[in-house]
XYZ file of C-alpha atoms in Angstrom:
390
model
C 89.424 -9.461 9.825
C 91.548 -9.323 6.873
C 93.581 -5.944 6.699
C 93.423 -3.852 3.413
C 96.482 -2.295 1.750
C 95.713 0.169 -0.640
C 98.404 3.147 0.385
C 101.894 3.589 0.791
C 103.939 0.266 0.692
C 106.846 -1.151 1.036
C 107.431 -4.891 -0.059
C 110.803 -5.377 1.984
C 109.055 -4.121 5.586
C 105.592 -5.786 4.672
C 107.102 -9.280 3.889
C 109.362 -9.066 6.808
C 106.312 -8.354 9.442
C 104.229 -11.153 7.546
C 106.695 -13.821 8.198
C 107.071 -12.395 11.465
C 103.457 -12.808 12.398
C 103.143 -16.238 10.444
C 105.998 -18.026 12.761
C 104.433 -16.151 15.789
C 100.943 -17.562 14.781
C 102.530 -20.986 13.914
C 101.061 -21.022 10.828
C 102.564 -23.850 8.419
C 101.839 -22.171 4.838
C 101.386 -18.359 3.599
C 99.193 -18.451 0.606
C 99.534 -15.342 -1.782
C 96.676 -15.539 -4.112
C 96.641 -13.259 -7.508
C 92.950 -12.012 -7.924
C 91.145 -9.301 -10.242
C 91.461 -7.156 -7.337
C 94.930 -7.659 -5.862
C 96.325 -9.837 -3.905
C 94.896 -12.057 -1.088
C 97.295 -13.381 1.701
C 95.947 -16.391 3.648
C 97.577 -18.574 6.603
C 97.365 -22.151 7.317
C 96.952 -22.700 10.915
C 95.914 -25.888 12.270
C 95.237 -26.923 8.667
C 92.738 -24.454 7.908
C 93.442 -21.337 5.714
C 92.426 -17.814 7.542
C 92.010 -14.587 5.484
C 94.787 -12.170 6.797
C 95.429 -9.387 4.009
C 94.244 -8.191 0.817
C 97.071 -5.782 -0.815
C 95.389 -3.790 -3.937
C 96.962 -2.588 -7.051
C 100.509 -3.342 -8.242
C 101.739 -3.534 -4.642
C 100.992 -7.509 -4.566
C 103.224 -7.380 -7.442
C 106.176 -5.928 -5.908
C 105.577 -8.122 -2.882
C 105.778 -11.527 -4.984
C 108.850 -10.233 -6.579
C 110.642 -9.853 -3.322
C 109.766 -13.030 -2.473
C 111.002 -14.317 -5.759
C 114.484 -12.683 -5.297
C 115.193 -14.213 -1.760
C 114.537 -17.423 -3.063
C 116.845 -16.977 -6.010
C 113.868 -17.522 -8.767
C 113.731 -16.057 -11.853
C 111.343 -12.566 -11.818
C 110.851 -12.531 -15.167
C 109.404 -15.939 -15.486
C 105.650 -15.901 -14.613
C 104.503 -18.732 -17.068
C 106.055 -21.901 -15.483
C 106.116 -23.052 -11.512
C 108.924 -22.364 -9.984
C 110.741 -23.598 -6.539
C 112.986 -22.114 -4.037
C 114.114 -21.391 -0.529
C 115.585 -18.834 1.891
C 116.060 -18.420 5.727
C 114.515 -16.135 8.188
C 116.420 -15.299 11.075
C 114.658 -15.348 14.344
C 116.038 -14.861 17.979
C 115.528 -18.392 18.487
C 117.306 -18.916 15.603
C 116.788 -19.540 11.531
C 113.435 -20.527 10.166
C 113.392 -22.173 6.684
C 111.038 -20.943 4.236
C 110.257 -22.832 0.835
C 108.342 -20.988 -1.742
C 106.550 -22.407 -4.831
C 104.988 -20.355 -7.672
C 102.130 -21.485 -9.941
C 100.720 -19.560 -12.663
C 97.101 -18.858 -12.367
C 94.645 -16.589 -14.292
C 95.422 -13.082 -12.412
C 99.166 -13.995 -12.259
C 101.041 -16.192 -10.065
C 100.113 -18.058 -6.693
C 102.775 -18.421 -4.070
C 102.845 -20.482 -1.397
C 105.548 -20.525 1.313
C 106.068 -23.428 3.647
C 107.175 -22.468 7.071
C 109.861 -24.858 8.447
C 110.353 -23.417 12.420
C 113.387 -25.964 13.586
C 112.587 -24.388 17.104
C 109.478 -26.554 17.324
C 109.771 -29.970 18.843
C 107.890 -31.605 15.673
C 109.483 -35.086 15.539
C 109.351 -36.614 19.010
C 107.085 -39.528 18.805
C 105.861 -39.071 22.367
C 103.831 -35.826 21.386
C 102.047 -37.166 18.386
C 98.804 -38.249 20.238
C 99.364 -41.683 20.497
C 98.041 -44.077 23.270
C 100.899 -45.379 25.161
C 99.894 -48.916 24.073
C 99.902 -48.075 20.119
C 103.246 -46.128 20.726
C 104.718 -49.048 22.000
C 103.293 -51.048 19.238
C 104.555 -49.240 16.789
C 108.251 -48.517 18.257
C 108.228 -52.265 18.433
C 108.383 -52.157 14.751
C 110.784 -49.735 14.102
C 113.248 -51.278 16.478
C 113.356 -54.535 14.445
C 116.079 -55.127 12.081
C 113.580 -55.768 9.129
C 110.197 -55.227 7.664
C 107.900 -52.946 5.553
C 106.155 -50.351 7.803
C 103.663 -48.187 6.104
C 101.946 -44.954 6.914
C 98.847 -44.314 5.244
C 96.464 -40.720 5.237
C 95.243 -38.004 3.050
C 97.598 -35.262 2.204
C 98.396 -33.105 5.211
C 97.574 -35.692 7.614
C 101.353 -35.914 8.962
C 102.505 -38.653 7.478
C 105.858 -37.185 6.981
C 105.732 -35.963 10.445
C 105.420 -39.436 11.588
C 108.159 -40.882 9.732
C 110.314 -38.364 10.548
C 109.680 -38.947 14.189
C 110.008 -42.568 13.599
C 113.812 -41.799 12.228
C 114.311 -40.057 15.273
C 113.664 -43.078 17.478
C 115.939 -45.532 15.738
C 118.640 -42.839 14.497
C 122.116 -43.548 15.923
C 125.587 -44.336 15.005
C 124.999 -47.995 14.655
C 122.632 -47.680 12.119
C 123.275 -46.534 8.299
C 120.168 -44.636 7.043
C 119.035 -43.086 3.879
C 115.956 -41.397 2.838
C 114.465 -40.876 -0.781
C 112.337 -37.994 -0.389
C 110.431 -35.696 -2.545
C 110.964 -33.100 -1.279
C 113.411 -32.991 1.777
C 111.445 -30.821 4.373
C 114.045 -31.225 7.404
C 117.589 -31.879 7.420
C 118.915 -34.706 9.770
C 122.171 -35.227 11.232
C 123.760 -38.351 10.750
C 121.097 -39.501 8.062
C 121.940 -39.425 4.165
C 118.892 -37.880 2.352
C 118.651 -37.534 -0.969
C 116.068 -35.611 -3.146
C 113.940 -37.122 -5.975
C 113.980 -35.816 -8.931
C 111.895 -37.445 -12.103
C 112.423 -34.737 -14.469
C 115.789 -36.006 -14.986
C 114.858 -40.251 -14.310
C 115.946 -40.344 -10.602
C 112.561 -41.275 -9.477
C 111.701 -43.338 -6.329
C 112.098 -46.832 -8.214
C 115.127 -45.782 -9.257
C 117.069 -44.259 -6.637
C 115.995 -47.562 -4.443
C 117.757 -49.901 -6.736
C 120.975 -47.722 -6.161
C 120.134 -47.370 -2.334
C 120.409 -50.932 -1.991
C 124.476 -50.803 -3.376
C 124.860 -48.170 -0.188
C 124.995 -50.665 2.659
C 121.954 -49.270 4.381
C 120.278 -50.581 7.500
C 117.362 -48.591 7.278
C 115.544 -47.093 4.002
C 112.725 -44.724 3.977
C 110.764 -44.160 0.511
C 108.976 -40.851 0.543
C 105.767 -42.722 -1.331
C 105.359 -46.043 -3.106
C 103.096 -44.644 -6.338
C 103.570 -47.698 -8.467
C 104.522 -51.251 -8.824
C 108.209 -50.845 -9.773
C 108.845 -49.089 -6.205
C 106.621 -51.433 -4.302
C 108.298 -54.749 -5.488
C 111.832 -53.325 -4.642
C 110.755 -51.667 -1.625
C 109.416 -55.474 -0.279
C 112.567 -57.096 -1.836
C 114.828 -54.665 0.347
C 112.601 -55.254 3.233
C 112.686 -59.371 2.572
C 116.758 -59.080 2.287
C 117.322 -57.682 5.704
C 116.304 -54.220 5.573
C 113.796 -52.127 7.852
C 112.119 -50.025 5.158
C 109.649 -47.358 5.740
C 107.423 -45.682 3.444
C 103.856 -44.030 2.784
C 100.803 -45.048 0.495
C 97.826 -42.817 -0.341
C 94.846 -44.991 1.108
C 91.852 -44.257 3.222
C 92.747 -46.302 6.365
C 95.240 -49.170 7.186
C 93.561 -52.214 5.469
C 93.226 -50.232 2.152
C 97.062 -50.112 2.136
C 97.433 -53.888 2.047
C 94.459 -53.725 -0.934
C 96.710 -51.189 -2.359
C 99.749 -53.348 -2.425
C 97.692 -56.157 -4.176
C 96.077 -54.076 -6.568
C 99.660 -52.932 -7.613
C 100.112 -56.352 -8.438
C 102.565 -57.223 -5.272
C 102.057 -61.085 -4.810
C 100.470 -62.125 -1.559
C 103.455 -64.099 -0.287
C 105.612 -61.213 -0.273
C 103.546 -59.353 1.338
C 103.310 -61.713 4.415
C 107.126 -61.649 4.668
C 108.101 -58.240 4.744
C 104.763 -56.111 5.938
C 104.845 -55.911 9.419
C 102.388 -52.743 10.127
C 100.304 -50.002 8.695
C 99.673 -46.926 10.551
C 96.706 -44.539 9.095
C 96.235 -41.417 10.641
C 94.422 -37.963 10.478
C 95.149 -34.536 12.067
C 92.537 -33.109 14.250
C 92.673 -29.497 15.778
C 93.136 -29.562 19.365
C 90.611 -27.192 21.574
C 91.814 -24.011 23.209
C 91.643 -24.721 27.016
C 91.780 -21.484 27.881
C 88.268 -21.093 25.959
C 86.375 -24.329 25.297
C 82.941 -25.081 26.589
C 80.975 -27.848 27.813
C 78.299 -28.904 25.201
C 75.688 -31.464 24.901
C 76.360 -34.958 23.601
C 74.203 -35.960 20.752
C 72.327 -38.987 20.919
C 73.655 -40.867 17.777
C 77.075 -39.965 18.870
C 76.281 -41.446 22.511
C 75.433 -44.714 20.640
C 78.205 -44.826 18.080
C 80.474 -44.146 21.294
C 79.174 -47.180 23.132
C 79.244 -49.350 20.308
C 83.284 -48.931 21.253
C 82.636 -49.283 24.598
C 83.254 -45.529 25.207
C 81.030 -43.533 27.418
C 80.522 -39.854 26.583
C 79.391 -38.320 29.564
C 80.844 -34.848 28.810
C 82.409 -33.235 25.891
C 83.749 -29.780 24.616
C 83.232 -27.537 22.075
C 85.079 -25.036 20.294
C 84.627 -21.219 22.070
C 87.099 -18.292 20.935
C 89.537 -16.169 22.828
C 92.849 -14.106 22.429
C 94.683 -17.116 23.101
C 93.607 -18.891 19.857
C 92.812 -16.121 17.893
C 89.097 -16.685 17.778
C 89.070 -20.324 16.306
C 88.506 -21.997 19.734
C 91.577 -24.323 18.767
C 94.834 -24.483 19.283
C 97.592 -27.204 18.070
C 96.855 -30.324 16.718
C 96.719 -33.913 17.395
C 96.894 -37.223 15.467
C 94.077 -39.446 15.392
C 95.356 -43.017 14.470
C 94.550 -46.610 13.551
C 97.172 -49.349 13.531
C 96.679 -52.463 11.890
C 99.625 -55.149 12.990
C 99.840 -58.261 10.394
C 99.449 -60.867 12.616
C 99.248 -64.836 11.541
C 95.705 -64.448 11.242
C 95.997 -61.184 8.693
C 98.384 -63.106 7.015
C 96.462 -66.082 6.169
C 93.662 -63.999 4.820
C 95.732 -61.844 2.492
C 96.793 -65.087 0.632
C 93.334 -65.450 -0.322
C 93.248 -61.893 -1.621
C 90.516 -60.636 0.412
C 87.891 -57.993 -0.428
C 88.683 -54.667 1.325
C 85.497 -55.720 3.622
C 86.939 -58.750 4.591
C 90.216 -57.395 5.572
C 88.604 -54.454 7.480
C 86.434 -56.744 9.345
C 88.794 -59.409 10.119
C 91.205 -56.215 11.336
C 88.830 -54.967 13.806
C 87.865 -58.371 15.230
C 91.497 -58.938 15.691
C 91.589 -55.647 18.142
C 92.660 -53.099 15.924
C 91.505 -49.730 17.069
C 89.782 -47.696 14.175
C 90.215 -43.833 13.330
C 86.691 -42.851 14.614
C 87.560 -45.410 17.855
C 90.849 -43.311 18.564
C 89.233 -40.053 17.553
C 86.193 -40.518 20.200
C 88.588 -41.520 22.763
C 90.263 -37.953 22.421
C 86.818 -36.557 22.324
C 86.092 -38.089 25.757
C 89.434 -36.919 26.901
C 88.499 -33.420 25.970
C 91.700 -32.894 23.477
C 89.239 -32.139 20.296
C 85.428 -31.988 19.548
C 82.794 -33.897 18.268
C 82.460 -31.050 15.334
C 86.229 -31.333 14.616
C 86.412 -35.283 14.475
C 83.332 -35.245 11.813
C 85.222 -32.548 10.066
C 88.559 -35.171 9.916
C 86.886 -38.293 9.510
C 83.048 -37.936 8.942
């Protein structure tokens, strides 16, 4: 239930309490939305937005002004987007807060990204990989060259997976350079660079310069165009390990995307070693989950993957999970290894369906397959699986 604030109001005290509450409830983002009746505040917890407060009258403006001062933004500028950051001190250490403003009909919309370094976000063992898939992925990371791609929709955890991959291979014998937009976390022993398209420092431009810095491993935040894709594949071809992301619906579609960008088939075969597709599903709260019936259509679907769904759980709701029935998130993965059979097919510039069918025939576990395994394990629910995969 959202709290209504319409009387005495201290922007300083309210903001401190708000940030503290967001950290305690493990919110990843705080939204301040200017509306006709005031300012609505929402937390994004486990990927879902929850309304927590409604501030009426001009009090919301005072709160936004306070945030802009802390983030070193221009308080008087309300017509253009701005970005800034500040830190909030907690007993366990500093929590970084990244602030982004955006002009809207009734005022400014602010989003605060909460980056709590005390959480062990970047452990590859905690992402939700099955042991065999994790071993295959780590094997590619330990190679001295190749292009490893991670794909998925916005908010599917691609950056977390890439940072976890860097943790696996980050040691003194390697020179690692990252090109990011934006830099969300800083790492010791890694050279991190912020992309700035407004001054011409794009991914493609930065990648050309990085190759003259004697890197062993390069992380490219995103492959968006032909130039970036061409340079990334050339870098992998000349003895570098390159990690990057693309926006596609699944792993085989990433290969089709590279072909559509104009990357030659032989270059894809010579450099791309694997593609990881992923989604994030909310984990059931173990304190209140309840057993549920398995619909017949899901029984049949599970059987097609040789999975027997004898018992599944549904979300309940308790104080531990703030009544949502879920607590935390887990990755659902699909991993395409580029085998000789897949390479031979790529040379023929296949249609998406041809590549997908060949990948499944070659042993690729699909997103739905991995998701059903996590339902069978009791990690998530069928309703959540339907929400994130469809």
